[in-house]
Structure formats: structure tokens, C-alpha cells
PDB file of C-alpha atoms in Angstrom:
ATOM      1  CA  UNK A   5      85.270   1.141 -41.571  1.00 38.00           C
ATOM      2  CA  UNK A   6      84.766  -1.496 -38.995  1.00 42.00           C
ATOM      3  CA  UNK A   7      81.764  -0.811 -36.897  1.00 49.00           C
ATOM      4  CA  UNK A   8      82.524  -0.831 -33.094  1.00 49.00           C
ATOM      5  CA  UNK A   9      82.106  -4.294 -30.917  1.00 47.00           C
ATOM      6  CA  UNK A  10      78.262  -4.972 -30.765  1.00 48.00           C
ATOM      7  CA  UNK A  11      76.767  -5.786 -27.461  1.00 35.00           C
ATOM      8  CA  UNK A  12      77.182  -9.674 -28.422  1.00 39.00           C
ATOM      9  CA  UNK A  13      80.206  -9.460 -26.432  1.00 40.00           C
ATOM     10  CA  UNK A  14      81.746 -12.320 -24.731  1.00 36.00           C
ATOM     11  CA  UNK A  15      80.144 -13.515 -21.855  1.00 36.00           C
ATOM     12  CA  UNK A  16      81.590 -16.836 -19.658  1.00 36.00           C
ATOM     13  CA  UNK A  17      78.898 -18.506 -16.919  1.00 34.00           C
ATOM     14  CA  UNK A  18      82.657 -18.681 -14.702  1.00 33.00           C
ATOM     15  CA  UNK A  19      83.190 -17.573 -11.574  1.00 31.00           C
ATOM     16  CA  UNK A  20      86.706 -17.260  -9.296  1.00 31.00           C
ATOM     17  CA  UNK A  21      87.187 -18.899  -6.414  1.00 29.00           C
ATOM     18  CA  UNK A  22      89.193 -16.567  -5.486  1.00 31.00           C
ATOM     19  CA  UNK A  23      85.827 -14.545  -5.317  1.00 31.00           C
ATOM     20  CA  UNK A  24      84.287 -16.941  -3.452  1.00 33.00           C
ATOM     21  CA  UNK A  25      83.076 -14.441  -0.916  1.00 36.00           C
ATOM     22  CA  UNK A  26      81.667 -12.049  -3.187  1.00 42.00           C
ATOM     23  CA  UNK A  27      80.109 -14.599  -5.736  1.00 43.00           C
ATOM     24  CA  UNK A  28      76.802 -13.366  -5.562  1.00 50.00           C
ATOM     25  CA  UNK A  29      77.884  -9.736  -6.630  1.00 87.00           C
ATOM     26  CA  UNK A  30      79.962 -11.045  -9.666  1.00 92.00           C
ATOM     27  CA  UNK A  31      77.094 -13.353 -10.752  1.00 91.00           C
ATOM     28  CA  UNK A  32      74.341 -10.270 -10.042  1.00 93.00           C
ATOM     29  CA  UNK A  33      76.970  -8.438 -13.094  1.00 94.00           C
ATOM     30  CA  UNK A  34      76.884 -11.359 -15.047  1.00 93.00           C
ATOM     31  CA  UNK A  35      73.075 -12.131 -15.337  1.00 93.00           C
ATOM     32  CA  UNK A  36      72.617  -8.034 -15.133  1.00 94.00           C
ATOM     33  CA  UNK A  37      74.563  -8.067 -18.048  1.00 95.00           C
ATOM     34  CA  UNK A  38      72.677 -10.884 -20.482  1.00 95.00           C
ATOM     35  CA  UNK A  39      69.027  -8.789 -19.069  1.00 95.00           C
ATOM     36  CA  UNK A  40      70.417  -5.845 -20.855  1.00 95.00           C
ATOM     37  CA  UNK A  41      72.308  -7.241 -23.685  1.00 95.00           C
ATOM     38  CA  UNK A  42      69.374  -9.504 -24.696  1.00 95.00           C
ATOM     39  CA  UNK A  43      66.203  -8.340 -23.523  1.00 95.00           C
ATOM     40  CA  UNK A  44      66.568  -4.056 -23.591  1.00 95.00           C
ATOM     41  CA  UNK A  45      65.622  -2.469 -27.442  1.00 93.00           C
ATOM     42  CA  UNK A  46      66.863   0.386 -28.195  1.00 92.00           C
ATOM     43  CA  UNK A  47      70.830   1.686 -28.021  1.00 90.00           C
ATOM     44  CA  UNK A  48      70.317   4.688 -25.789  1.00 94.00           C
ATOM     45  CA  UNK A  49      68.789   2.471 -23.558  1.00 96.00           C
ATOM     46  CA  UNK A  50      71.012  -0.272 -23.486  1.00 95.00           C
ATOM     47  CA  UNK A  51      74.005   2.184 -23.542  1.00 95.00           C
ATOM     48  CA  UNK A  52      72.332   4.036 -19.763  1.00 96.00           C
ATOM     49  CA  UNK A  53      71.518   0.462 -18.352  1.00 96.00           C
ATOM     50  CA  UNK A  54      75.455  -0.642 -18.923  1.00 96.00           C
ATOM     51  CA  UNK A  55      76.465   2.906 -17.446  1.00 95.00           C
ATOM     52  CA  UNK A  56      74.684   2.112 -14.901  1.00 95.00           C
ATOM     53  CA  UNK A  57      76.282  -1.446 -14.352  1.00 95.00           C
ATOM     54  CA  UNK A  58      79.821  -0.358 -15.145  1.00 95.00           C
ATOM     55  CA  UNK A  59      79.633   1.741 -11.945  1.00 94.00           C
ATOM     56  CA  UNK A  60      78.504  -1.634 -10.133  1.00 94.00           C
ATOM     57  CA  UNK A  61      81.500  -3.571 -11.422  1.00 95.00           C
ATOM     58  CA  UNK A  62      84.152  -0.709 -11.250  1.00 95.00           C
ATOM     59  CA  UNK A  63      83.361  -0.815  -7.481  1.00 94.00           C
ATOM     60  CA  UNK A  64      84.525  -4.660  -7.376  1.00 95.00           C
ATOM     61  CA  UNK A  65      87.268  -3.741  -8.919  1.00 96.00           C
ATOM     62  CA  UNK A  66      88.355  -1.035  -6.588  1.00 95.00           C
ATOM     63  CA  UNK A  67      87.517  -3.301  -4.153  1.00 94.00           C
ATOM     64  CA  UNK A  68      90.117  -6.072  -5.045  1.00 95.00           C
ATOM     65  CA  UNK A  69      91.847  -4.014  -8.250  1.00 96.00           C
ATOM     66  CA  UNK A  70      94.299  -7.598  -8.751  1.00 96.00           C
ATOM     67  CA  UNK A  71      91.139  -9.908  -9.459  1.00 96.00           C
ATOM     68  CA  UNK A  72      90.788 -11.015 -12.823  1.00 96.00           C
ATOM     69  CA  UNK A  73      87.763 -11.797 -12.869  1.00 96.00           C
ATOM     70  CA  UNK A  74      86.378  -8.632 -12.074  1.00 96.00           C
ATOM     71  CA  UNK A  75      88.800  -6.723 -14.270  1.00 97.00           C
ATOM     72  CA  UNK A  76      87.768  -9.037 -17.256  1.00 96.00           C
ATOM     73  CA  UNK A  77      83.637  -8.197 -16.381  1.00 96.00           C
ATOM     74  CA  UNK A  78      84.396  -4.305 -16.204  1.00 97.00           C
ATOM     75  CA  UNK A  79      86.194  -4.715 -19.297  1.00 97.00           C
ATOM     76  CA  UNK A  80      82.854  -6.894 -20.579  1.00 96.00           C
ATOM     77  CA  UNK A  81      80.125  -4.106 -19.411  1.00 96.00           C
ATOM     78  CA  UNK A  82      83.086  -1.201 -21.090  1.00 97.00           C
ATOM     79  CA  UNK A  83      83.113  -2.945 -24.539  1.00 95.00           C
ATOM     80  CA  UNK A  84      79.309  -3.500 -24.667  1.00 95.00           C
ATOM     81  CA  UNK A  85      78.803  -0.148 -23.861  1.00 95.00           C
ATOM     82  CA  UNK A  86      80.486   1.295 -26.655  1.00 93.00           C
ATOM     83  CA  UNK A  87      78.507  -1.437 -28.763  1.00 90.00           C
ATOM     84  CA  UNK A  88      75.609   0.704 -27.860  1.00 92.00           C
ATOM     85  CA  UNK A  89      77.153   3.921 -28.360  1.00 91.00           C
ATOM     86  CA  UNK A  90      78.730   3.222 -31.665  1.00 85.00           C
ATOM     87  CA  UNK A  91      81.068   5.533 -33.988  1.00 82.00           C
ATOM     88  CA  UNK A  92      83.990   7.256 -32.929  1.00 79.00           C
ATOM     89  CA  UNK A  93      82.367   8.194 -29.465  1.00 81.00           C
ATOM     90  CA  UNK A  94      82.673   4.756 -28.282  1.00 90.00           C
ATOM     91  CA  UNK A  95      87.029   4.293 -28.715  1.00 93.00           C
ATOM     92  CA  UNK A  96      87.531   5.655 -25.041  1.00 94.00           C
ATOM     93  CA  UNK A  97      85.544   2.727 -23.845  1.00 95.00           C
ATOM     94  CA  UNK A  98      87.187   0.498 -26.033  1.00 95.00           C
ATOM     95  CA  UNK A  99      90.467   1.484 -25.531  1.00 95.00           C
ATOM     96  CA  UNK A 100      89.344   1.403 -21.687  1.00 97.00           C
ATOM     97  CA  UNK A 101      88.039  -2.195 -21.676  1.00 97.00           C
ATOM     98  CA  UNK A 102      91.577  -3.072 -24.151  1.00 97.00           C
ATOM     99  CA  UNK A 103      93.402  -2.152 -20.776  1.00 97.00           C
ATOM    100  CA  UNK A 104      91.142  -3.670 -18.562  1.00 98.00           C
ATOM    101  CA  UNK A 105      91.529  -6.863 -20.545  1.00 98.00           C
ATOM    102  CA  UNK A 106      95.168  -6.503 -20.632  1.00 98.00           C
ATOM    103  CA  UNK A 107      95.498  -6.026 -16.517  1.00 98.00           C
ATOM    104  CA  UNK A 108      93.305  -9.326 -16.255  1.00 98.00           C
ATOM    105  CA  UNK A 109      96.138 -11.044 -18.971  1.00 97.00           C
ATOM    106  CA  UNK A 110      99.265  -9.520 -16.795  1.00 97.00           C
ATOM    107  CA  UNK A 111      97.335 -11.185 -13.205  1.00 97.00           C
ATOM    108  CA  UNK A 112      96.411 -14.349 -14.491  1.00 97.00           C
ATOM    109  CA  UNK A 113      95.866 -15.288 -18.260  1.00 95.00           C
ATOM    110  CA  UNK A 114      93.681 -18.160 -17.429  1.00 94.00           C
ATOM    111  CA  UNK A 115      91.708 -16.476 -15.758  1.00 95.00           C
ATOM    112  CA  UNK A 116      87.979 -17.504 -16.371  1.00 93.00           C
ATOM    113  CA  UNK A 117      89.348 -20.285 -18.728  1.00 92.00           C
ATOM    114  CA  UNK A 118      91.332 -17.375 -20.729  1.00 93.00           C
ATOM    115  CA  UNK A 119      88.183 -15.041 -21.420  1.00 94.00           C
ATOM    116  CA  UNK A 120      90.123 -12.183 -21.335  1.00 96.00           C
ATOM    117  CA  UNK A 121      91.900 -13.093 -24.721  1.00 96.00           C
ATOM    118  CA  UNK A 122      88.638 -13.533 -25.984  1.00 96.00           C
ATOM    119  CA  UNK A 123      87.446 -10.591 -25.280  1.00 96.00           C
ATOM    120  CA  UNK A 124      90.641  -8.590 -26.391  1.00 97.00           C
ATOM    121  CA  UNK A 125      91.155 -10.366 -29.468  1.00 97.00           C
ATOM    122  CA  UNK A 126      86.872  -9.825 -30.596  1.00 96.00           C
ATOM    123  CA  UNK A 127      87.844  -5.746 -29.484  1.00 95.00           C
ATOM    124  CA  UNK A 128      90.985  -6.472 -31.911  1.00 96.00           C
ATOM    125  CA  UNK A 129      88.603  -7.250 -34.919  1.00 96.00           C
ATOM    126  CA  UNK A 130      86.051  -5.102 -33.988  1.00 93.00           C
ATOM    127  CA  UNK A 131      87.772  -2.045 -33.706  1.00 93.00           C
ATOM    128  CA  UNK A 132      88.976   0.377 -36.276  1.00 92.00           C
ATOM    129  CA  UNK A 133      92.663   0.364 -37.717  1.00 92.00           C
ATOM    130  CA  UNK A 134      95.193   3.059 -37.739  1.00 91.00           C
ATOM    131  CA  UNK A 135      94.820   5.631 -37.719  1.00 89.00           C
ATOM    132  CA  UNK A 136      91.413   5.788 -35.951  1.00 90.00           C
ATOM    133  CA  UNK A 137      91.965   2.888 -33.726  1.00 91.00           C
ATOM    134  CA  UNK A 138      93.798  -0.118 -32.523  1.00 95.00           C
ATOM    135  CA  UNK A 139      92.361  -2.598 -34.268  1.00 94.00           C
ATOM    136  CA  UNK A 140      94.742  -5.237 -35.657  1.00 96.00           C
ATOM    137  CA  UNK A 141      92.993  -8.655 -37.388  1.00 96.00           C
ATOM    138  CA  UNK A 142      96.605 -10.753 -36.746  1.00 97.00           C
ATOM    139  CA  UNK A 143      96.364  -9.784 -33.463  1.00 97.00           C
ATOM    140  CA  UNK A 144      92.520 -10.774 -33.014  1.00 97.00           C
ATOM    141  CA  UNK A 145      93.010 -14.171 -35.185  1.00 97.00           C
ATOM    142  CA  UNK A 146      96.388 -14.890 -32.242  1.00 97.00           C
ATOM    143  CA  UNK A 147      94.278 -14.167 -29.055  1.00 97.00           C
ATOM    144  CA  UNK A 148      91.003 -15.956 -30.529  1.00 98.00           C
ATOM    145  CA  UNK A 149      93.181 -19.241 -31.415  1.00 97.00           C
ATOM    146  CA  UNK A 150      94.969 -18.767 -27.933  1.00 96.00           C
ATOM    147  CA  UNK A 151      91.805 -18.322 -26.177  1.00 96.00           C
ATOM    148  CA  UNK A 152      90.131 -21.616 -27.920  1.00 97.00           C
ATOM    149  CA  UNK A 153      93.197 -23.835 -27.166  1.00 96.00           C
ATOM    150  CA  UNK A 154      92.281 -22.725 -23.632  1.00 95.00           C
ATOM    151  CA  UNK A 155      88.993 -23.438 -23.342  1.00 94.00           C
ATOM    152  CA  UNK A 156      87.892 -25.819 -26.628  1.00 96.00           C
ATOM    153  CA  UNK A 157      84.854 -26.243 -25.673  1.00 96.00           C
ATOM    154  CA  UNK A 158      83.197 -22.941 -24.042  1.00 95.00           C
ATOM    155  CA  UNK A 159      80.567 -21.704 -26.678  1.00 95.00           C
ATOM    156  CA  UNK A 160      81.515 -18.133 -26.439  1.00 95.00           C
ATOM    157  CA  UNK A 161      85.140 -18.859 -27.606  1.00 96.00           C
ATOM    158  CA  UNK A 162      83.980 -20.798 -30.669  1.00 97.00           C
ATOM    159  CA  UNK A 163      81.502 -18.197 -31.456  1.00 97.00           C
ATOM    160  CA  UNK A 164      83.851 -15.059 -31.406  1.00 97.00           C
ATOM    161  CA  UNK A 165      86.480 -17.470 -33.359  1.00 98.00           C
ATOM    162  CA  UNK A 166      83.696 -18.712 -35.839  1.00 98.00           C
ATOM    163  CA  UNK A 167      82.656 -15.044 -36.172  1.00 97.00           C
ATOM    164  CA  UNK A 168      85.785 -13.705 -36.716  1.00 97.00           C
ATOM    165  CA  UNK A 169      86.352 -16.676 -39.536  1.00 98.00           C
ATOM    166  CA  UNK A 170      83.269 -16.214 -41.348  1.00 98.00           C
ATOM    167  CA  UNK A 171      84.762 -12.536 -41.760  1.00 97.00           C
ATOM    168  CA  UNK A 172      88.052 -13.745 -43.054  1.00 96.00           C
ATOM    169  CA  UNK A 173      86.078 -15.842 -45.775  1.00 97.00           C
ATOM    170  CA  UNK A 174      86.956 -18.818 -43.797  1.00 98.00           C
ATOM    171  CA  UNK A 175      83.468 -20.578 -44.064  1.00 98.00           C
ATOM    172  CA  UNK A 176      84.499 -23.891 -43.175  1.00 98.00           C
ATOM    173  CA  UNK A 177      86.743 -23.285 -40.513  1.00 98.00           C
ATOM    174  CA  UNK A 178      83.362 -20.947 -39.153  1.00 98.00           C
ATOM    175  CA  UNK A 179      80.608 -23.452 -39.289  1.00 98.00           C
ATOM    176  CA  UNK A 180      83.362 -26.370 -37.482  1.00 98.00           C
ATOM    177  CA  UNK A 181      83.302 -23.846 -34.267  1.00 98.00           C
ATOM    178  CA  UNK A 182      79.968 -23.153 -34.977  1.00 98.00           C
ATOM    179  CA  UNK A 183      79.033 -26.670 -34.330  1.00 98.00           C
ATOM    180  CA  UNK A 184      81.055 -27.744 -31.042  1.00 98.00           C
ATOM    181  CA  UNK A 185      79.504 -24.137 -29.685  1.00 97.00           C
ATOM    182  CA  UNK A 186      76.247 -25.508 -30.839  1.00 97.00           C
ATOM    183  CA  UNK A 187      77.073 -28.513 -28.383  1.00 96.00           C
ATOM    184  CA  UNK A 188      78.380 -27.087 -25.543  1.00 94.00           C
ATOM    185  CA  UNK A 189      77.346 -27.788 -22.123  1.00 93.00           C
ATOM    186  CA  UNK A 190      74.729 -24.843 -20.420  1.00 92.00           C
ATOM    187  CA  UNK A 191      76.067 -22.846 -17.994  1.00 86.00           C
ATOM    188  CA  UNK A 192      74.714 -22.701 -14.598  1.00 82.00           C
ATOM    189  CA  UNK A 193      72.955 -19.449 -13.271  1.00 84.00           C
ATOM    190  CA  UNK A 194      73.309 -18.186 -17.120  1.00 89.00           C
ATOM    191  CA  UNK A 195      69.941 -18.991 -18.653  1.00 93.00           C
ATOM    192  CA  UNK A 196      69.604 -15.482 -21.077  1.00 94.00           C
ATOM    193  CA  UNK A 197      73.018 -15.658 -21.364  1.00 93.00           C
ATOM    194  CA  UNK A 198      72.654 -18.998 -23.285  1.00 94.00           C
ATOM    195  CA  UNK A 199      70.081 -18.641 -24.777  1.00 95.00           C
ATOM    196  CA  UNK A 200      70.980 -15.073 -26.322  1.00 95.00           C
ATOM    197  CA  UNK A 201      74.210 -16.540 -27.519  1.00 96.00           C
ATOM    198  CA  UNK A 202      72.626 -19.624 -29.262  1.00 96.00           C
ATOM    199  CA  UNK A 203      70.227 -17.512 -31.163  1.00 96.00           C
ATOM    200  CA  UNK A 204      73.519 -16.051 -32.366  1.00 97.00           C
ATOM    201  CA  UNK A 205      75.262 -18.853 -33.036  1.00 97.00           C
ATOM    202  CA  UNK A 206      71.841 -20.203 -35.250  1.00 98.00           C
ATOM    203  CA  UNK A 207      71.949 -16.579 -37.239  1.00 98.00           C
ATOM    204  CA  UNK A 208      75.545 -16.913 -37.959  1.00 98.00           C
ATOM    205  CA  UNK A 209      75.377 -20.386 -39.401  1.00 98.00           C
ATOM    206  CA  UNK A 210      72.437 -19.644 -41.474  1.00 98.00           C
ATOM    207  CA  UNK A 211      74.902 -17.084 -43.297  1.00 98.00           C
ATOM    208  CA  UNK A 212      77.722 -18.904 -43.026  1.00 98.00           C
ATOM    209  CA  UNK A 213      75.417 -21.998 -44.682  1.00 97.00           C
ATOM    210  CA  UNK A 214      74.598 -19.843 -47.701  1.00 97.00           C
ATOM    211  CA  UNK A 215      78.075 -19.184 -48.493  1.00 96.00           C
ATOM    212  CA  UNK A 216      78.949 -22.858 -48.886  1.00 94.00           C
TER     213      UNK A 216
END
């Protein structure tokens, strides 16, 4: 069986200017988010600290329920908490941040250069089948291609295609995205963030590097 999305998930250094008012509360999420992703041991842990931030971004939400971006970050903060949970406990979060995912895709599919299809094709391959889950690999290996013709260069959509690759036995295809998200530009305000994801990016092509 698939083991649940870890908290790796996606995470962009994007905000919408649609937002523009509210910035600093989106960006508080986002850099909230990489502290407990990347610097909190221990699942239970982890898994009370998103709790605790999922409250923060459902409020946004409520707030302005037809923003994007903030549907896409509750959706973030709902996936990574079921990382932490793990096992069958965690599908109601999953299958919680799959529909806030899909509300972001209905308002605006760009949204956050496409990060929603990111994010809803890595819960896609993540995710159990039938008949536990909803998981679907054609449907993960769709939005993950859709997602990187959006944004070609963003390291997180290289990484979760890469990943998703090396799975598939694709080990060339994996260490090409491995290397443009190896390249790609910081993002501003998203120090941890960065550096979190290129330690995963390094890890992934060491295996990837021993299968070719």
C-alpha cells in the first residue's frame, strides 16, 4: 500500500495580488508552514502544530472562500497533516485537501503558477487506490506534467514530477527535473522553505544516481 503524502508537500514562495491586503497573513502560513515541516521531530508533534495552523488558514478562507490562494494553502497545511498522521486515519484530510485543491482549480487554475495541480496530482500518487482511496497514478502523472508546463522552472514542480518519475522507474526523466529544480531561482521570504526542499532534492538524486 502507498503510504499517505509525507509532510514534503508542495510549497510555492507565491503570493496573490489579489491578496495584496492580507499578504502578511498568507506569508505568516507559508513560513509557519516550512518551521514545522522542516524544523519540528516527531509526527505527533508536527501533526498538533499543523492543527493548529489549519485553523489559521481555514479562517482566510472563510474570510474570502473564492481566493485561490488561500484555498490551495489550506489544502497545503490539510495534506501535510495527514503526512503526520499517517494510515487510514489521515484519508479525511486527504480527501479534504483533494477538494480544497479542486475549488482552487474551478476559481483560477493558474493560480500560484498552477500549484494547485501540483499539489492534487502528488495527493494522486500518494494516496491509496480503490478501494481504500482515490489515488490514481494517470491522474497524478496528467496534473504533474500540466503543472510543470505551467511553471517549468519552480523547484517544487520539478521535484514532485522528478519524485513521482523516479517511482515509475523513470530515472532519467527524474534526475533531468532534478537538475533545473537544482537551479532554480530562491524564493523571497522562503529561506527554510528552500532550503528544506533542496536537501530533498540532493537525497532524491543520490537514489536516483545509484539506479543509473
Amino acid at each position: 500500500m502507498k503510504s499517505f503524502i509525507t509532510a514534503s508537500l508542495l510549497t510555492l514562495g507565491l503570493v496573490s495580488s489579489t491578496w495584496a491586503a492580507d499578504t502578511s497573513s498568507l506569508l505568516e502560513i507559508q513560513q509557519r508552514w516550512a518551521q514545522i515541516n522542516y524544523q519540528i521531530e516527531g509526527d505527533d508533534a508536527k501533526e498538533a502544530a499543523f492543527n493548529d495552523l489549519a485553523i489559521k488558514a481555514q479562517e482566510l478562507v472563510n474570510a474570502d472562500p473564492k481566493n485561490p490562494d488561500d484555498l490551495i494553502w489550506l489544502g497545503i497545511i490539510q495534506s501535510s497533516t495527514a503526512g503526520a498522521k499517517g494510515g487510514l486515519g489521515a484519508l479525511s484530510l486527504a480527501k479534504a485537501a483533494k477538494k480544497s485543491f479542486e475549488d482552487a482549480i474551478t476559481i483560477n487554475p493558474s493560480a500560484l503558477s498552477g500549484s494547485a495541480m501540483t499539489s492534487l496530482g502528488v495527493l494522486y500518487h500518494k494516496v491509496p487506490g480503490w478501494p481504500i482511496g482515490f489515488g490514481s497514478d494517470k491522474k497524478a502523472k496528467e496534473l504533474l506534467v500540466q503543472s510543470y508546463k505551467m511553471n517549468p522552472t519552480s523547484i517544487d514542480t520539478n521535484y514532485f514530477l522528478a519524485e513521482f518519475l523516479y517511482d515509475d522507474g523513470d530515472y532519467e526523466g527524474a534526475k533531468q527535473h532534478l537538475d533545473i529544480a537544482k537551479k532554480a531561482a530562491p524564493r523571497p521570504n522562503r529561506p527554510i522553505a528552500d532550503m528544506g526542499r533542496h536537501k530533498e532534492v540532493d537525497a532524491l538524486m543520490e537514489k536516483v544516481n545509484q539506479k543509473l
